[in-house]
Tab-separated table of C-alpha atoms in Angstrom:
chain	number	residue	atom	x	y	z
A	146	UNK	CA	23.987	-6.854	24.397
A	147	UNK	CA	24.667	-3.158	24.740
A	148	UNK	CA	22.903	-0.298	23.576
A	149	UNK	CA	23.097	3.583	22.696
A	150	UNK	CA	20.597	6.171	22.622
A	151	UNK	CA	19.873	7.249	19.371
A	152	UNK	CA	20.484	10.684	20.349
A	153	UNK	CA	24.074	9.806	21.421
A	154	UNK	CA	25.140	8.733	18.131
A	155	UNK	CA	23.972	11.377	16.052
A	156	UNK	CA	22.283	14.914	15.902
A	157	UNK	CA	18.741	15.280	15.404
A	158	UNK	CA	18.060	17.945	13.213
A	159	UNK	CA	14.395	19.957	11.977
A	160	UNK	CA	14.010	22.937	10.169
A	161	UNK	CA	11.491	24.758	8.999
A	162	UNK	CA	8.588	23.667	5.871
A	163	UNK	CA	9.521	26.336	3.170
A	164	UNK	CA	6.617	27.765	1.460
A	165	UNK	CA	5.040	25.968	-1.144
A	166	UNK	CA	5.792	28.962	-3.543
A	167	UNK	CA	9.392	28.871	-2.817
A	168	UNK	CA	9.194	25.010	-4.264
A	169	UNK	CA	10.942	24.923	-8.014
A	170	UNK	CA	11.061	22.283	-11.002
A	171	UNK	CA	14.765	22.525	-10.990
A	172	UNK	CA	17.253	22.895	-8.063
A	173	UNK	CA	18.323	20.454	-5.283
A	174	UNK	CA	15.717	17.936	-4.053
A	175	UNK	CA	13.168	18.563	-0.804
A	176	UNK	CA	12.735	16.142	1.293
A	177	UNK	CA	9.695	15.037	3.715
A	178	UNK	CA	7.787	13.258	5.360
A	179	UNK	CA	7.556	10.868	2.148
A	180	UNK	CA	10.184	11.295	0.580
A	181	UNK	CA	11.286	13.899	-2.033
A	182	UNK	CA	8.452	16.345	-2.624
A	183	UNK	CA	9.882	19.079	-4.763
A	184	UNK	CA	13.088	21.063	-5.558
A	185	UNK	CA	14.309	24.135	-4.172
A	186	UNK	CA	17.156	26.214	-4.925
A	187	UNK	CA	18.864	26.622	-1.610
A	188	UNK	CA	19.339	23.110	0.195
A	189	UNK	CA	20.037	22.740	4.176
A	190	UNK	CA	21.961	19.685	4.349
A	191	UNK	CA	25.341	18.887	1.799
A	192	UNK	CA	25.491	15.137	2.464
A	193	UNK	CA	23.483	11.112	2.473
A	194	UNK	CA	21.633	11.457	5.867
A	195	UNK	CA	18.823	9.460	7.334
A	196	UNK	CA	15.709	11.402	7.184
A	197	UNK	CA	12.880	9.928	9.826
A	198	UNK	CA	9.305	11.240	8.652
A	199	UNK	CA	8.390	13.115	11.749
A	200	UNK	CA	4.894	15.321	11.027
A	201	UNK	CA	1.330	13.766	9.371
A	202	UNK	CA	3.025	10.401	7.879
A	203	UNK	CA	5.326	9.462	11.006
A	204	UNK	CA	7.334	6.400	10.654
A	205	UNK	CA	8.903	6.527	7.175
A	206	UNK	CA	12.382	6.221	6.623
A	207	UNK	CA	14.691	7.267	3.786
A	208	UNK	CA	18.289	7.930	3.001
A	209	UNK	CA	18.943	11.612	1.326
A	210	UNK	CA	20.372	12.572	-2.082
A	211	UNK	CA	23.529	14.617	-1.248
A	212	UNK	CA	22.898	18.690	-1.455
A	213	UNK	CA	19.412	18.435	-0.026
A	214	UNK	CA	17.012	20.216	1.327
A	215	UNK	CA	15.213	18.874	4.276
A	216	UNK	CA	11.492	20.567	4.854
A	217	UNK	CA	10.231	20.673	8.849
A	218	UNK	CA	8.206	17.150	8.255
A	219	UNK	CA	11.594	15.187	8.365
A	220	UNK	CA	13.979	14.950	11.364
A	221	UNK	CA	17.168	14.418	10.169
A	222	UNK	CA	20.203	11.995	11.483
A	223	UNK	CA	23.237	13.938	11.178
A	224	UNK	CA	26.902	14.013	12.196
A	225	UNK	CA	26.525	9.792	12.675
A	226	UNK	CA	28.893	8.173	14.944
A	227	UNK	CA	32.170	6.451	13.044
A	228	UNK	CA	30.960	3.442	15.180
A	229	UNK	CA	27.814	2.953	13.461
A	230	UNK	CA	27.067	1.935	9.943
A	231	UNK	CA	24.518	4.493	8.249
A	232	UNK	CA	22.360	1.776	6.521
A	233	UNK	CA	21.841	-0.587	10.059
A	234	UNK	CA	20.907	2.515	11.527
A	235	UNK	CA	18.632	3.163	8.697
A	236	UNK	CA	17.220	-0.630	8.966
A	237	UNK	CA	16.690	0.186	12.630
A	238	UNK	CA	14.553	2.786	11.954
A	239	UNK	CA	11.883	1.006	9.678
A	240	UNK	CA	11.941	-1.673	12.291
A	241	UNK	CA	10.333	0.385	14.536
A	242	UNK	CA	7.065	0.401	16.159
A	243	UNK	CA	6.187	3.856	16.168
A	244	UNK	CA	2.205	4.188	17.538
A	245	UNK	CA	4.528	4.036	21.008
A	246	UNK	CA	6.454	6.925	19.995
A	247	UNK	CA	4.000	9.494	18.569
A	248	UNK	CA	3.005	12.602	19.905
A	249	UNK	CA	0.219	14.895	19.373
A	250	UNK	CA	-3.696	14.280	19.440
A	251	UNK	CA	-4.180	16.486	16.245
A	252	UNK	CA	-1.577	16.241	13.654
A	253	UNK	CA	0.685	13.165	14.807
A	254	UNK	CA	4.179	14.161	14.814
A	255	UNK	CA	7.614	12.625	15.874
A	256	UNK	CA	10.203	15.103	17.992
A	257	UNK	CA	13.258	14.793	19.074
A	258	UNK	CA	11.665	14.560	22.236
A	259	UNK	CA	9.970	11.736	21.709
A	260	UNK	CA	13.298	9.752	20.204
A	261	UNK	CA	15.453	10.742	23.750
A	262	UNK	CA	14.693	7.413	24.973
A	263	UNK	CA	15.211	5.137	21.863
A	264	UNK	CA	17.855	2.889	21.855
A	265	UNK	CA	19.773	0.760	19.586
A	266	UNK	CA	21.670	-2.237	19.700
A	267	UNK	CA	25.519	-1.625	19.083
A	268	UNK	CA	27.320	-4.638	17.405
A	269	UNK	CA	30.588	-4.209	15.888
A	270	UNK	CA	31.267	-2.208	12.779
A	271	UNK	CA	31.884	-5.164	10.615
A	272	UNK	CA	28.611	-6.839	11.735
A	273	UNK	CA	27.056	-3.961	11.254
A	274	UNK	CA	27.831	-4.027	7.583
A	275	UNK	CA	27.179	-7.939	7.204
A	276	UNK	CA	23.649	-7.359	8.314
A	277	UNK	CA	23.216	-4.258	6.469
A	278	UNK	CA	24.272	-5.856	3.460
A	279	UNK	CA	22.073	-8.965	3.842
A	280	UNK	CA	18.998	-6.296	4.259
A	281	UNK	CA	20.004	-4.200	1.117
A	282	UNK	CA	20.083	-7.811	-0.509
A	283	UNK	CA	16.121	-8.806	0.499
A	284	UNK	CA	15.395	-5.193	-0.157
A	285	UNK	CA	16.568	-5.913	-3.902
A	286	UNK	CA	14.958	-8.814	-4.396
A	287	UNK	CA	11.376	-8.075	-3.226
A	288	UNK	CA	12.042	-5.202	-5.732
A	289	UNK	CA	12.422	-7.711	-8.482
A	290	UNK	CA	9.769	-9.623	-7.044
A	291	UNK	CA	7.390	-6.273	-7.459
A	292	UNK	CA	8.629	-5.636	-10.649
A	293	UNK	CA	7.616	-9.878	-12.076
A	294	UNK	CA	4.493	-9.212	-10.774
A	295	UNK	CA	3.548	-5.589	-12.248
A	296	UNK	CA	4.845	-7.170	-15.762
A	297	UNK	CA	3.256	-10.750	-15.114
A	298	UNK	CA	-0.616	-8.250	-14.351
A	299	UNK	CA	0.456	-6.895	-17.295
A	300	UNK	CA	0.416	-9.918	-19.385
A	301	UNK	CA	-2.502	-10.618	-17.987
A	302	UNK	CA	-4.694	-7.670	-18.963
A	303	UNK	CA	-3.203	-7.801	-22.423
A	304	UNK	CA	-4.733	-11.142	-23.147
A	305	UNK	CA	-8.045	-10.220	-21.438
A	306	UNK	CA	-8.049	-7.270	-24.632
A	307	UNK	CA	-6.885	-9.709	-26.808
A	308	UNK	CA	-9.765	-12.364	-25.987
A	309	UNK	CA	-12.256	-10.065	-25.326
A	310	UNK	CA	-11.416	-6.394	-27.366
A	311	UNK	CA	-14.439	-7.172	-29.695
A	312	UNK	CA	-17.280	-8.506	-27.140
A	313	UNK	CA	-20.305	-6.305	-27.613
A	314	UNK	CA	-22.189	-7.995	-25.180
A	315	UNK	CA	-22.315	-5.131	-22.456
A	316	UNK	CA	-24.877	-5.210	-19.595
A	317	UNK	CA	-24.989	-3.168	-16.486
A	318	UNK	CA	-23.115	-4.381	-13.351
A	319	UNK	CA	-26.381	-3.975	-11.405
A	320	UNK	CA	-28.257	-6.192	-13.651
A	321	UNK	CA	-25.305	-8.972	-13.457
A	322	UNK	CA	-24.624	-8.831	-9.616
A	323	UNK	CA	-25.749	-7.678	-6.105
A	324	UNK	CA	-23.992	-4.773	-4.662
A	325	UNK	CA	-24.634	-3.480	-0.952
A	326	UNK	CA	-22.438	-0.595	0.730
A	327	UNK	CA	-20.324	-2.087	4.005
A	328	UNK	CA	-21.111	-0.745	7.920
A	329	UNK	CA	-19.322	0.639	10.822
A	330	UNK	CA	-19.871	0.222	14.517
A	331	UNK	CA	-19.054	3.156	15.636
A	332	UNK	CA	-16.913	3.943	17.742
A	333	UNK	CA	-15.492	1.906	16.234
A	334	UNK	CA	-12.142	1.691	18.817
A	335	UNK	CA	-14.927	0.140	21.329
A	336	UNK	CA	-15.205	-3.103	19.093
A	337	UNK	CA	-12.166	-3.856	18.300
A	338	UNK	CA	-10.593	-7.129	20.334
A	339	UNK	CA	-7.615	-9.293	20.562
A	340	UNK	CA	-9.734	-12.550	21.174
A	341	UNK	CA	-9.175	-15.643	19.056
A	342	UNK	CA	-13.128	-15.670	18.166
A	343	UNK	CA	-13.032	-12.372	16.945
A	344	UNK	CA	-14.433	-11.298	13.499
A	345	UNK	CA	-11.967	-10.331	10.821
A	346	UNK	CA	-11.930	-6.516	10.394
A	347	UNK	CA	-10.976	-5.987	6.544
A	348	UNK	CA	-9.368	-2.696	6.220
A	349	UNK	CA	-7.751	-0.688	2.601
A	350	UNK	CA	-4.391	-1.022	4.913
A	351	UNK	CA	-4.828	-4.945	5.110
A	352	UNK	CA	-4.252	-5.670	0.993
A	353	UNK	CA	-1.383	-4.642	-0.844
A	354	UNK	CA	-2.299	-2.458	-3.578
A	355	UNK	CA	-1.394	-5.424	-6.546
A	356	UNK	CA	-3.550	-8.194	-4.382
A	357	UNK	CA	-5.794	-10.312	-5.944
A	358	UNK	CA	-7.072	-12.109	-2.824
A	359	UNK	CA	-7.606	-10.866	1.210
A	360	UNK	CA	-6.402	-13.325	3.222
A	361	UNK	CA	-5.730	-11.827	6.183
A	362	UNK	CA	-6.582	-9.026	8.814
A	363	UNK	CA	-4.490	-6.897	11.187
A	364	UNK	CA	-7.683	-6.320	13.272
A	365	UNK	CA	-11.105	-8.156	14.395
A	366	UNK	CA	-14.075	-6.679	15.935
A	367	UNK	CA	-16.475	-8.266	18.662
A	368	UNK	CA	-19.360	-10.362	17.435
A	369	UNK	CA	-21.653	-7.640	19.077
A	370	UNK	CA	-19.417	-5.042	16.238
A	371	UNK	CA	-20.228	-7.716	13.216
A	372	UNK	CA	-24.079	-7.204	14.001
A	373	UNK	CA	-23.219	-3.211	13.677
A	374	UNK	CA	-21.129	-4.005	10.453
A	375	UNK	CA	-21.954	-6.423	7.164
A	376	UNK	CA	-20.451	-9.844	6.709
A	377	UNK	CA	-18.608	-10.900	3.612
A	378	UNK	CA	-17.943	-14.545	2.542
A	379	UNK	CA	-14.799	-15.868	0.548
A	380	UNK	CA	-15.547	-15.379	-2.566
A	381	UNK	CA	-16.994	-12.164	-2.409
A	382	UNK	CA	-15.822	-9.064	-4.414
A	383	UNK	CA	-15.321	-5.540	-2.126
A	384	UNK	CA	-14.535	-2.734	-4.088
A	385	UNK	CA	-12.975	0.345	-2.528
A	386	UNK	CA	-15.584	3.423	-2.678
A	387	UNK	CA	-13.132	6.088	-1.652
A	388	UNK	CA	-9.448	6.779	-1.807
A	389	UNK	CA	-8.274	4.221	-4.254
A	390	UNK	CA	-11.888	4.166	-5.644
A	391	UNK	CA	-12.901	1.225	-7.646
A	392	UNK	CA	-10.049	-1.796	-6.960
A	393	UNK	CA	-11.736	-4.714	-6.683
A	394	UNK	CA	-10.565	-7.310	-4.088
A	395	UNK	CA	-11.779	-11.452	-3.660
A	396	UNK	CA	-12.327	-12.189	-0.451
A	397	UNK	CA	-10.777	-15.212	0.693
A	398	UNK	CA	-11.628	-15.183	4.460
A	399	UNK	CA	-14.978	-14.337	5.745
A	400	UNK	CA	-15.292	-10.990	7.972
A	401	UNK	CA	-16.893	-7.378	8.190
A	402	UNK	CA	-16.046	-4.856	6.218
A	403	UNK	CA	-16.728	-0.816	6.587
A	404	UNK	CA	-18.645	1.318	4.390
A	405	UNK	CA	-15.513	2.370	2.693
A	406	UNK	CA	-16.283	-1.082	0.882
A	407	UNK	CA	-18.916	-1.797	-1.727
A	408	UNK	CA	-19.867	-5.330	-1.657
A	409	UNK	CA	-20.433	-7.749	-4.887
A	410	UNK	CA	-21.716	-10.996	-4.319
A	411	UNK	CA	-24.111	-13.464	-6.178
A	412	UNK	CA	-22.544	-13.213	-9.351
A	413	UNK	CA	-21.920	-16.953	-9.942
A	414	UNK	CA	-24.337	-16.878	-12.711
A	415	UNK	CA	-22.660	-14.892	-15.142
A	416	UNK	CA	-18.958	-14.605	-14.072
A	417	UNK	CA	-16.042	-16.493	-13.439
A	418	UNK	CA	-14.715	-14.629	-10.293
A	419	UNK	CA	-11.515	-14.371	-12.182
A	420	UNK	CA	-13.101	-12.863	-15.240
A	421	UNK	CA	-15.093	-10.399	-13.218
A	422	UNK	CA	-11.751	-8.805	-11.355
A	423	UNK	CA	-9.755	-8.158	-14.268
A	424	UNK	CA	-13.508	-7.155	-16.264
A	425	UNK	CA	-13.277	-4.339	-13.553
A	426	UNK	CA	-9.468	-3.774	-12.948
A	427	UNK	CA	-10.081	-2.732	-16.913
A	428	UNK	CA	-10.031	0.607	-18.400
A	429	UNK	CA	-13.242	0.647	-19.996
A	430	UNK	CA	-14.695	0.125	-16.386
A	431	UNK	CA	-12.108	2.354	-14.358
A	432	UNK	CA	-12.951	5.572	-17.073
A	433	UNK	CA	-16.559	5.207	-16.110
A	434	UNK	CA	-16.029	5.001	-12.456
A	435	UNK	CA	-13.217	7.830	-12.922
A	436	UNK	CA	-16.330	9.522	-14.698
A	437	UNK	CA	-18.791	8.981	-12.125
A	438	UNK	CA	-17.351	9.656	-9.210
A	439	UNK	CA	-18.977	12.248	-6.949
A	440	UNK	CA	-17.232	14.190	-4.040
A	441	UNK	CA	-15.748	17.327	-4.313
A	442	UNK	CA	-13.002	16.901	-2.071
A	443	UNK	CA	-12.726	13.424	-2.255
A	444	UNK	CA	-14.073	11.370	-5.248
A	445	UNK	CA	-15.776	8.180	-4.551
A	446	UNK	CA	-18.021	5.926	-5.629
A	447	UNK	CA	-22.060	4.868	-4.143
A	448	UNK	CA	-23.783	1.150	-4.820
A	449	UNK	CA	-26.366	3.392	-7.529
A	450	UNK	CA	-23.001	4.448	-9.529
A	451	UNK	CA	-21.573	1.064	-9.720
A	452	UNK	CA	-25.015	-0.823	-10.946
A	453	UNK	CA	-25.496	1.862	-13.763
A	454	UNK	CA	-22.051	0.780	-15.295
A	455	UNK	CA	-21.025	-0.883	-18.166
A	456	UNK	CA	-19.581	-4.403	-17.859
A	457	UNK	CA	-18.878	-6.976	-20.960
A	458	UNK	CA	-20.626	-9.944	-20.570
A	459	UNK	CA	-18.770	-12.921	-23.183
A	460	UNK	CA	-19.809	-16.352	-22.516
A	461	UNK	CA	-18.890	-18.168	-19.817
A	462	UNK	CA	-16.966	-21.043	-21.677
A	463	UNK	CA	-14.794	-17.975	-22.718
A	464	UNK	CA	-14.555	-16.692	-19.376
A	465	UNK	CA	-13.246	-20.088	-17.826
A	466	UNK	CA	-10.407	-20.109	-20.453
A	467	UNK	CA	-9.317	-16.705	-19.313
A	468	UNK	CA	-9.426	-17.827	-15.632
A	469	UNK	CA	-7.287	-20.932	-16.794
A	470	UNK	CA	-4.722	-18.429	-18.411
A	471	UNK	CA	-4.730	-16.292	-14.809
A	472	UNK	CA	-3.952	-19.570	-12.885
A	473	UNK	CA	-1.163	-20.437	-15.250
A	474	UNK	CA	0.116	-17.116	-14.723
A	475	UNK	CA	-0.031	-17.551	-11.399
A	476	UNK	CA	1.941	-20.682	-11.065
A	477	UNK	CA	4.637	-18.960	-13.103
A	478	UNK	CA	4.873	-16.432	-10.147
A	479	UNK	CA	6.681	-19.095	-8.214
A	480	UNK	CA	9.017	-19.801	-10.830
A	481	UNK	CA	10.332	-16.091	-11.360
A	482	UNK	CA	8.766	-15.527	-14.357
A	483	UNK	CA	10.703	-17.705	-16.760
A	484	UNK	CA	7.985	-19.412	-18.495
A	485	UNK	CA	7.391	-15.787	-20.365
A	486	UNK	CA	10.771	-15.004	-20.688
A	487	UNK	CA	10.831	-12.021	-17.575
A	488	UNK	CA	13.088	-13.673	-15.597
């Protein structure tokens, strides 16, 4: 197979990050390092281009309106080569592994620099477009896929309000529940290991934000890093405490988690597990969290905040039905949907 460098078959372009003043509601769109970010009234590029996001979130890939403006935390693609189709090149790019290409021990950035040795694979024009097009295709669908499940969640919490709008029954989640705050080892780079027996290191970037369930783990950590951290079971509820404060995740492996995880466990005798995630995915309990959140800079939640809020309590015989409703739901999400008409 042959290749090019990347910097063969295009021009890598960067200019400067305009002021944040300069930004306007109306204009021609900015683009960065995610994306568009704002709109300015004076643009730097006239045509689609592949913007790579090359400054604080490195990696990220997009395609730009035409009459853009691109800000100095996007390298830009231009001029591409006749012989190469923009949207494999584009494909390419998010197919990269770029913690080998990253610069910088302060703000991680991407240069052109660091791209001079990246190569591609050069196929033919026409197969070129064949695999584009099959990529565009899978792109499209897990679109549609994200979409059934957003409005199949939805269902879901509108029969929770339906079944349980009117339960008075409220206790306090520390009086239903134990709740302990997660551990580092620290550092925390000295614990982690690629061995089989390794301990499952459950991290915010291992769950999708929509997951019910954590099944898996990018990372583990030494056994001698587990005694450092706290074990969770399958079964067990961790609740981000930072960030995305207050989504709730079940646990279905065992593992350690950090203490950017609250930990809920030995609640068997008043909730169905099912109940008890959508109970806190729920807006009565988000506005108290949303209310009680400390930080300044960054909200989060402590184990004291979470056990002094509200939580309905209806019978378990009502909760099981609700969990029997989730599971049906779930079933449905193999079968696109059609059951409730979506799909």
């Amino acid at each position: 197979m042959d290749y090019d460098y990347l910097s063969e078959i295009c021009q890598l372009k960067q200019w400067k990050t305009i002021p944040n003043k300069e930004l306007i509601r109306e204009g021609f769109p900015v683009y960065g390092a995610n994306g568009i970010v704002g709109y300015y009234s004076k643009y730097n590029h006239v045509s689609e281009t592949i913007l790579l996001g090359c400054r604080g979130t490195c990696g990220s890939v997009h395609i730009s309106r035409p009459y853009s403006y691109i800000n100095g935390n996007a390298l830009c693609l231009d001029n591409l080569s006749n012989c190469y189709n923009m949207y494999y090149v584009y494909y390419f790019l998010k197919s990269l592994d770029y913690s080998k290409i990253i610069s910088g021990t302060g703000i991680p950035q991407i240069t052109q620099i660091c791209l001079k040795n990246v190569t591609i694979p050069r196929f033919p024009l026409e197969k070129q477009i064949k695999i584009s097009n099959e990529l565009i295709n899978i792109d499209e669908l897990i679109k549609k896929n994200k979409l059934l499940l957003v409005k199949l969640d939805n269902i879901v919490k509108s029969q929770f309000i339906e079944m349980f709008g009117d339960c008075k029954n409220y206790k306090l989640i520390g009086d239903t529940l134990t709740i302990c705050r997660g551990a580092s080892p620290r550092p925390i780079s000295k614990f982690i290991t690629s061995d089989e027996d390794g301990i499952n290191w459950i991290k915010i970037g291992d769950v999708d934000e929509n997951s019910l369930y954590i099944t898996s783990t990018k990372e583990k950590i030494t056994n001698n890093g587990a005694e450092k951290s706290r074990r969770v079971k399958p079964g067990d509820f961790i609740l981000s405490n930072s960030m995305s404060f207050g989504r709730p995740y079940i646990l279905g492996i065992n593992g350690c988690v950090h203490d950017g995880w609250l930990i809920l466990s030995n609640y068997d005798k008043v909730f169905n597990p099912l109940y008890l995630y959508y109970a806190i995915r729920n807006d009565e309990v988000q506005y108290q969290f949303n209310g009680i959140a400390n930080g300044a800079t960054v909200r989060n939640l402590n184990s004291e905040l979470v056990r002094n809020t509200n939580i309905k309590v209806p019978s378990i015989e009502l909760q099981n039905q609700f969990a029997s409703f989730v599971e049906q739901i779930d079933k449905s999400k193999y079968f696109g949907g059609a059951e409730y008409g979506i799909y």
